[in-house]
XYZ file of C-alpha atoms in Angstrom:
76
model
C -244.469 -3.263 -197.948
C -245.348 -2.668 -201.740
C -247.959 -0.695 -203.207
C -250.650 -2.898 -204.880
C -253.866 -0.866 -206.034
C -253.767 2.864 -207.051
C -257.367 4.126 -206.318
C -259.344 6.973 -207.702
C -260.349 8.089 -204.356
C -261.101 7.037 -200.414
C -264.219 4.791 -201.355
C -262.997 2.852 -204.136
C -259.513 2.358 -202.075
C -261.997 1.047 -198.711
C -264.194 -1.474 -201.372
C -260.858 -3.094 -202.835
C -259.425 -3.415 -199.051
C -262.482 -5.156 -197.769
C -262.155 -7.654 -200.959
C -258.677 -8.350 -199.397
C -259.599 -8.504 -195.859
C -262.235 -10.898 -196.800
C -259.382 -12.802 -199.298
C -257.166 -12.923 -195.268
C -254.728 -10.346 -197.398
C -254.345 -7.703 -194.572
C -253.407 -3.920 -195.618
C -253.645 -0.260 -195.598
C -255.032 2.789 -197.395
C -252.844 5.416 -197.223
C -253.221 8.979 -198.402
C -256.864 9.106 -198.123
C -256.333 12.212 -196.223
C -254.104 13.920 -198.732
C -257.309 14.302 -200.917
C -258.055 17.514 -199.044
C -255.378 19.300 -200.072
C -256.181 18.712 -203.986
C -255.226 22.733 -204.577
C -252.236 22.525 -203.686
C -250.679 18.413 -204.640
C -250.299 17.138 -208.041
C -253.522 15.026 -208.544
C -253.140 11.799 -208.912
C -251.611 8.437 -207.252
C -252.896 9.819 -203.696
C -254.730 6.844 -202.507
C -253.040 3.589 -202.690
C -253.321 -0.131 -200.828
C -250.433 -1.529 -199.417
C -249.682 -4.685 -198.137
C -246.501 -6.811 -196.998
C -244.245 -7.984 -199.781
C -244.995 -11.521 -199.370
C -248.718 -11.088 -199.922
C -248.201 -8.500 -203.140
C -248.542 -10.868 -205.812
C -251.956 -12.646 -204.111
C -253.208 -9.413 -203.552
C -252.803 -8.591 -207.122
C -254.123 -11.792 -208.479
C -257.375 -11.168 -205.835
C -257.679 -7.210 -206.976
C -258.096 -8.343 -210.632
C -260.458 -11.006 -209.906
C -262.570 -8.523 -208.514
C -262.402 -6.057 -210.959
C -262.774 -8.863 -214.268
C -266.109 -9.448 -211.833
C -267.226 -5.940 -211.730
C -270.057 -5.056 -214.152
C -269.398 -3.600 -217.805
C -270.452 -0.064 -217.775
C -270.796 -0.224 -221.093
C -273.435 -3.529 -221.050
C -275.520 -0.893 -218.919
C-alpha cells in the first residue's frame, strides 16, 4: 500500500476518502486516533490515506481534482 494524502486532521482525511470511494478507489485513514496523544507525538503527518499500489497514481490524479475544485479562500 502507499500513502497518498497527508491530512490536517480526522475530517479532512474522511472528506478526501469519500471523494475516492465515490471515484471506486478503495482505502484507509490511518492514525486518526493518534491525534489524541498530540502532547506527547511530534505533530504532524498523523493522518494519512492509503490505498493499494496499483490505485496510487489514480488516487492522486482524483485527490487533486478535488482540491483544484475546492473554493479559493481567498475569492471569499
Amino acid at each position: 500500500m502507499q500513502r497518498v494524502f497527508e491530512a490536517s486532521n480526522g475530517i479532512e482525511a474522511h472528506l478526501v476518502k469519500h471523494w475516492l470511494d465515490a471515484s471506486r478507489i478503495p482505502c484507509e485513514v490511518r492514525g486518526e486516533y493518534l491525534q489524541g496523544a498530540l502532547g506527547e507525538l511530534p505533530v504532524g503527518s498523523l493522518v494519512a490515506l492509503w490505498v493499494e499500489d496499483h490505485q496510487a497514481e489514480q488516487a492522486r490524479g482524483v485527490i487533486a481534482e478535488w482540491f483544484a475544485a475546492a473554493p479559493d479562500e481567498d475569492a471569499a
